[in-house]
Amino acid sequence: MDGKDPDPGGVPVSGLFVVLEGGEGAGKSTQIALLSGWLEALGVDHLVTREPGGTAVGEAIRSVVLGRTDLDMPPETELFLILGARAAFVRDVVRPAMAAGRVVLADRFALSTMAYQGYGRGLDLHEVRKAVAFATGGLEPDLYVVLDVPVEEGRSRQSHAGMSADRIESAGDGFMAKVREGYLALAEVEPNVRVLEARGTPEEVHRRIRDCLIREFPNRFPADAGGV
Ligand code: Z5A
């Protein structure tokens, strides 16, 4: 998968786009912080970002699509708001960072749209895929890491942390179960998706993700870079 061989000077010729995915309470934010610390220690130039958001217009859209629990929104409206944010995210955040040879670590991207708006909301998967491709101009991450946790465990982590449900999480456990099934089904067919067990301590999960990155991108992360 890592087609980005170092140039003769040993410098990677382009960036790397890695996305953490998963249902509610899967631990993505926790793991992105740990990964960022690891990359920092390795001296790897990287950018941490999230979706929907990551740009001024994306954060404004996020406040509507997640924050406005009072709004009754058709699934198609939800889809196009999220994709509106994504177009700016790709143009203004991901592409420039990739062109500068940086590692982009994102909390969610297009796989979320397939899982939540496709499998969760029930929108036609083929249409969602086409709309996503239009918004991204066809940009695909190098790797999606899906952190898989049973719905009840994710929900219990959230409630222990006192986090309130956003507009989409408010759809309930039946919806989240469909989202989880969606991620697992997508992982069967998409070549750039890996599913990792997200139960265990944050440090155990971090080690699994590091090992996965070292396996997938041996030119970027040497085997002695703290994993495997
Ligand atoms: N959405 C969409 O529908 N379509 C799209 O295309 C996109 C997004 C891009 C984004 O919400 C919402 O947008 C999301 C999908 C939708 N709504 N839902 N669901 P967000 O960004 O605000 O939140 P989130 O992505 O759902 O993340 P989260 O649920 O808030 O959590 P997380 O980042 O995965 O987990 P965390 O914050 O790291 O951890 C949660 C708690 O668990 C916290 O107290 C931790 O200390 C604890 N934790 C973490 N790891 C562990 C372990 N290993 N053991 C025990 N406890 C742990």
Short mmCIF file of C-alpha atoms and ligand atoms in Angstrom, two decimals:
data_model
loop_
_atom_site.label_atom_id
_atom_site.label_comp_id
_atom_site.label_asym_id
_atom_site.label_seq_id
_atom_site.Cartn_x
_atom_site.Cartn_y
_atom_site.Cartn_z
CA MET A 1 0.00 0.00 0.00
CA ASP A 2 2.84 2.39 0.75
CA GLY A 3 3.71 3.38 -2.80
CA LYS A 4 5.57 6.46 -1.54
CA ASP A 5 9.14 5.33 -1.58
CA PRO A 6 11.73 7.68 -0.20
CA ASP A 7 13.64 9.69 -2.77
CA PRO A 8 17.40 9.10 -3.05
CA GLY A 9 17.92 11.56 -0.19
CA GLY A 10 15.67 9.46 2.06
CA VAL A 11 12.91 12.08 2.22
CA PRO A 12 9.37 10.84 1.54
CA VAL A 13 8.17 12.35 -1.73
CA SER A 14 4.60 12.99 -0.65
CA GLY A 15 2.35 12.95 2.36
CA LEU A 16 0.42 10.21 4.04
CA PHE A 17 -3.28 10.41 4.88
CA VAL A 18 -4.40 8.22 7.78
CA VAL A 19 -7.93 8.31 9.16
CA LEU A 20 -9.27 6.88 12.42
CA GLU A 21 -12.87 5.75 12.26
CA GLY A 22 -15.40 4.06 14.50
CA GLY A 23 -18.68 4.46 16.32
CA GLU A 24 -19.46 6.57 19.33
CA GLY A 25 -16.91 6.22 22.16
CA ALA A 26 -14.53 4.09 20.09
CA GLY A 27 -11.60 6.13 21.41
CA LYS A 28 -10.55 7.96 18.24
CA SER A 29 -9.66 11.25 19.93
CA THR A 30 -7.71 9.43 22.61
CA GLN A 31 -5.81 7.40 20.01
CA ILE A 32 -5.11 10.37 17.75
CA ALA A 33 -3.50 12.16 20.71
CA LEU A 34 -1.34 9.09 21.45
CA LEU A 35 -0.39 8.71 17.77
CA SER A 36 0.49 12.37 17.56
CA GLY A 37 2.82 11.95 20.55
CA TRP A 38 4.44 8.94 18.87
CA LEU A 39 4.96 10.84 15.59
CA GLU A 40 6.33 13.79 17.53
CA ALA A 41 8.86 11.51 19.22
CA LEU A 42 9.84 10.12 15.80
CA GLY A 43 10.26 13.66 14.47
CA VAL A 44 7.53 13.12 11.84
CA ASP A 45 5.91 16.33 10.61
CA HIS A 46 2.18 15.78 10.94
CA LEU A 47 -1.19 17.48 11.18
CA VAL A 48 -4.07 16.44 13.44
CA THR A 49 -7.54 17.32 12.22
CA ARG A 50 -11.16 16.23 12.33
CA GLU A 51 -14.37 15.98 10.35
CA PRO A 52 -16.83 17.48 10.02
CA GLY A 53 -14.69 20.54 10.66
CA GLY A 54 -11.04 21.32 10.20
CA THR A 55 -11.78 24.62 8.37
CA ALA A 56 -13.74 27.73 9.36
CA VAL A 57 -16.63 26.85 7.04
CA GLY A 58 -16.43 23.19 8.15
CA GLU A 59 -16.68 24.13 11.83
CA ALA A 60 -19.67 26.36 11.05
CA ILE A 61 -21.39 23.46 9.25
CA ARG A 62 -20.47 21.14 12.15
CA SER A 63 -22.28 23.39 14.61
CA VAL A 64 -25.46 22.94 12.55
CA VAL A 65 -25.21 19.28 11.62
CA LEU A 66 -24.19 18.08 15.12
CA GLY A 67 -25.17 20.92 17.42
CA ARG A 68 -28.70 21.75 16.27
CA THR A 69 -30.53 18.91 18.04
CA ASP A 70 -33.73 20.97 17.62
CA LEU A 71 -33.69 20.62 13.81
CA ASP A 72 -35.56 17.90 11.95
CA MET A 73 -33.28 17.23 8.99
CA PRO A 74 -33.81 14.87 6.05
CA PRO A 75 -30.90 12.42 5.66
CA GLU A 76 -30.12 13.99 2.28
CA THR A 77 -29.70 17.40 3.94
CA GLU A 78 -27.39 15.87 6.54
CA LEU A 79 -25.38 14.20 3.76
CA PHE A 80 -24.91 17.36 1.71
CA LEU A 81 -24.04 19.51 4.73
CA ILE A 82 -21.32 17.03 5.67
CA LEU A 83 -20.08 16.88 2.08
CA GLY A 84 -20.09 20.68 1.88
CA ALA A 85 -17.69 20.72 4.82
CA ARG A 86 -15.64 17.95 3.23
CA ALA A 87 -14.98 19.80 -0.02
CA ALA A 88 -13.35 22.63 1.96
CA PHE A 89 -11.50 20.13 4.16
CA VAL A 90 -9.96 18.41 1.13
CA ARG A 91 -9.04 21.62 -0.69
CA ASP A 92 -7.78 23.66 2.27
CA VAL A 93 -6.42 21.08 4.72
CA VAL A 94 -5.64 17.68 3.26
CA ARG A 95 -4.26 18.51 -0.19
CA PRO A 96 -1.87 21.27 0.98
CA ALA A 97 -0.55 19.09 3.83
CA MET A 98 -0.08 16.14 1.49
CA ALA A 99 1.70 18.33 -1.04
CA ALA A 100 4.04 19.46 1.74
CA GLY A 101 4.87 15.82 2.52
CA ARG A 102 3.16 15.83 5.93
CA VAL A 103 1.34 13.01 7.63
CA VAL A 104 -2.35 13.91 8.03
CA LEU A 105 -4.05 12.21 10.99
CA ALA A 106 -7.79 12.72 10.70
CA ASP A 107 -10.61 11.90 13.08
CA ARG A 108 -13.15 10.61 10.50
CA PHE A 109 -13.47 11.07 6.71
CA ALA A 110 -15.53 9.52 3.91
CA LEU A 111 -15.89 6.08 5.50
CA SER A 112 -18.00 7.78 8.19
CA THR A 113 -20.35 9.02 5.47
CA MET A 114 -20.76 5.52 4.04
CA ALA A 115 -21.31 4.05 7.53
CA TYR A 116 -23.55 6.78 9.01
CA GLN A 117 -25.48 8.24 6.09
CA GLY A 118 -25.41 5.04 4.02
CA TYR A 119 -25.81 2.14 6.45
CA GLY A 120 -27.12 4.17 9.41
CA ARG A 121 -29.60 6.51 7.71
CA GLY A 122 -30.36 4.08 4.90
CA LEU A 123 -29.39 6.28 1.94
CA ASP A 124 -28.52 4.41 -1.25
CA LEU A 125 -24.86 3.38 -0.94
CA HIS A 126 -24.09 3.83 -4.61
CA GLU A 127 -25.48 7.39 -4.58
CA VAL A 128 -23.63 8.24 -1.36
CA ARG A 129 -20.38 6.96 -2.85
CA LYS A 130 -20.86 9.09 -5.98
CA ALA A 131 -21.67 12.20 -3.93
CA VAL A 132 -18.61 11.62 -1.72
CA ALA A 133 -16.36 11.30 -4.78
CA PHE A 134 -17.74 14.58 -6.14
CA ALA A 135 -16.97 16.37 -2.86
CA THR A 136 -13.46 14.94 -2.50
CA GLY A 137 -12.46 15.03 -6.17
CA GLY A 138 -11.71 11.34 -5.71
CA LEU A 139 -9.14 11.79 -2.93
CA GLU A 140 -8.83 8.59 -0.88
CA PRO A 141 -6.93 8.13 2.37
CA ASP A 142 -3.91 5.86 2.32
CA LEU A 143 -5.42 4.02 5.26
CA TYR A 144 -8.56 3.91 7.37
CA VAL A 145 -8.22 2.34 10.81
CA VAL A 146 -11.64 1.41 12.18
CA LEU A 147 -11.65 1.13 15.97
CA ASP A 148 -14.25 -1.50 16.66
CA VAL A 149 -16.07 -1.56 19.98
CA PRO A 150 -19.50 -2.99 20.89
CA VAL A 151 -22.17 -0.29 20.82
CA GLU A 152 -23.01 -0.64 24.53
CA GLU A 153 -19.37 -0.27 25.54
CA GLY A 154 -18.93 2.85 23.41
CA ARG A 155 -22.09 4.34 24.86
CA SER A 156 -21.01 3.52 28.42
CA ARG A 157 -17.60 5.16 27.87
CA GLN A 158 -19.37 8.30 26.69
CA SER A 159 -21.76 8.43 29.61
CA HIS A 160 -18.98 7.80 32.14
CA ALA A 161 -17.19 10.77 30.64
CA GLY A 162 -20.40 12.83 31.03
CA MET A 163 -20.43 13.59 27.28
CA SER A 164 -23.84 14.56 25.90
CA ALA A 165 -25.12 13.03 22.64
CA ASP A 166 -24.88 15.17 19.50
CA ARG A 167 -27.73 15.33 16.93
CA ILE A 168 -26.53 12.19 15.14
CA GLU A 169 -25.68 10.17 18.27
CA SER A 170 -29.19 10.94 19.53
CA ALA A 171 -30.48 8.48 16.90
CA GLY A 172 -29.88 5.74 19.49
CA ASP A 173 -28.35 2.27 19.81
CA GLY A 174 -30.27 0.67 16.89
CA PHE A 175 -28.79 3.30 14.58
CA MET A 176 -25.30 2.82 16.05
CA ALA A 177 -25.60 -0.96 15.55
CA LYS A 178 -26.30 -0.39 11.84
CA VAL A 179 -23.30 1.94 11.67
CA ARG A 180 -21.06 -0.70 13.24
CA GLU A 181 -22.32 -3.36 10.81
CA GLY A 182 -21.66 -0.87 8.01
CA TYR A 183 -18.04 -0.39 9.02
CA LEU A 184 -17.48 -4.15 9.18
CA ALA A 185 -19.13 -4.68 5.79
CA LEU A 186 -17.12 -1.87 4.20
CA ALA A 187 -13.89 -3.35 5.58
CA GLU A 188 -14.67 -6.54 3.65
CA VAL A 189 -14.69 -4.74 0.31
CA GLU A 190 -12.50 -1.64 0.63
CA PRO A 191 -8.79 -2.31 0.16
CA ASN A 192 -7.62 0.56 2.39
CA VAL A 193 -9.64 -0.31 5.52
CA ARG A 194 -8.33 -2.22 8.56
CA VAL A 195 -10.45 -3.06 11.60
CA LEU A 196 -8.77 -3.17 15.00
CA GLU A 197 -10.15 -4.31 18.34
CA ALA A 198 -10.72 -1.16 20.41
CA ARG A 199 -11.33 -2.86 23.76
CA GLY A 200 -8.48 -2.91 26.25
CA THR A 201 -6.54 -0.06 27.77
CA PRO A 202 -5.78 3.02 25.64
CA GLU A 203 -2.10 1.97 25.64
CA GLU A 204 -2.96 -1.52 24.34
CA VAL A 205 -5.08 -0.05 21.54
CA HIS A 206 -2.33 2.46 20.72
CA ARG A 207 0.18 -0.37 20.32
CA ARG A 208 -2.20 -2.18 17.92
CA ILE A 209 -2.53 0.95 15.78
CA ARG A 210 1.22 1.60 15.77
CA ASP A 211 1.90 -2.00 14.75
CA CYS A 212 -0.65 -1.64 11.96
CA LEU A 213 0.98 1.55 10.63
CA ILE A 214 4.44 -0.02 10.74
CA ARG A 215 3.14 -3.06 8.83
CA GLU A 216 1.33 -0.99 6.22
CA PHE A 217 3.98 1.68 5.67
CA PRO A 218 7.37 0.09 6.23
CA ASN A 219 9.11 2.80 4.22
CA ARG A 220 7.64 5.49 6.39
CA PHE A 221 7.84 3.89 9.82
CA PRO A 222 10.81 1.62 10.52
CA ALA A 223 10.15 -1.68 12.32
CA ASP A 224 12.05 -0.43 15.37
CA ALA A 225 9.81 2.65 15.66
CA GLY A 226 8.28 1.40 18.86
CA GLY A 227 5.80 -1.12 17.47
CA VAL A 228 5.68 -4.76 16.32
N1 Z5A B 1 -20.51 12.00 11.07
C1 Z5A B 1 -21.36 11.51 10.10
O1 Z5A B 1 -22.51 11.15 10.40
N2 Z5A B 1 -20.94 11.43 8.81
C2 Z5A B 1 -19.70 11.84 8.42
O2 Z5A B 1 -19.36 11.76 7.22
C3 Z5A B 1 -18.83 12.34 9.44
C4 Z5A B 1 -19.27 12.41 10.75
C5 Z5A B 1 -17.43 12.79 9.07
C6 Z5A B 1 -18.85 13.48 14.82
O3 Z5A B 1 -18.89 13.54 16.16
C7 Z5A B 1 -20.25 13.00 14.43
O4 Z5A B 1 -20.44 13.22 13.05
C8 Z5A B 1 -20.39 11.55 14.69
C9 Z5A B 1 -20.56 10.93 13.31
C10 Z5A B 1 -20.97 12.07 12.45
N3 Z5A B 1 -21.60 11.38 15.47
N4 Z5A B 1 -21.75 10.27 16.02
N5 Z5A B 1 -21.64 9.25 16.46
P1 Z5A B 1 -17.66 13.89 17.10
O5 Z5A B 1 -16.46 14.16 16.26
O6 Z5A B 1 -18.07 14.94 18.04
O7 Z5A B 1 -17.60 12.65 17.98
P2 Z5A B 1 -17.24 11.19 17.61
O8 Z5A B 1 -16.42 11.14 16.38
O9 Z5A B 1 -18.48 10.39 17.62
O10 Z5A B 1 -16.28 10.81 18.76
P3 Z5A B 1 -16.70 10.44 20.22
O11 Z5A B 1 -17.81 9.46 20.23
O12 Z5A B 1 -16.90 11.69 20.96
O13 Z5A B 1 -15.50 9.70 20.83
P4 Z5A B 1 -14.11 9.13 20.34
O14 Z5A B 1 -13.27 10.26 19.82
O15 Z5A B 1 -14.23 7.96 19.47
O16 Z5A B 1 -13.57 8.65 21.70
P5 Z5A B 1 -12.73 9.43 22.83
O17 Z5A B 1 -13.25 10.83 23.00
O18 Z5A B 1 -11.32 9.22 22.64
O19 Z5A B 1 -13.18 8.56 24.07
C11 Z5A B 1 -14.49 8.58 24.59
C12 Z5A B 1 -14.42 8.28 26.11
O20 Z5A B 1 -13.92 6.95 26.28
C13 Z5A B 1 -13.45 9.19 26.88
O21 Z5A B 1 -13.94 9.38 28.15
C14 Z5A B 1 -12.17 8.37 26.95
O22 Z5A B 1 -11.39 8.68 28.06
C15 Z5A B 1 -12.73 6.95 27.04
N6 Z5A B 1 -11.83 5.97 26.44
C16 Z5A B 1 -11.06 6.10 25.34
N7 Z5A B 1 -10.37 4.97 25.08
C17 Z5A B 1 -10.73 4.09 26.04
C18 Z5A B 1 -10.34 2.75 26.32
N8 Z5A B 1 -9.47 2.09 25.55
N9 Z5A B 1 -10.90 2.15 27.37
C19 Z5A B 1 -11.79 2.82 28.17
N10 Z5A B 1 -12.18 4.09 27.97
C20 Z5A B 1 -11.65 4.73 26.92
#
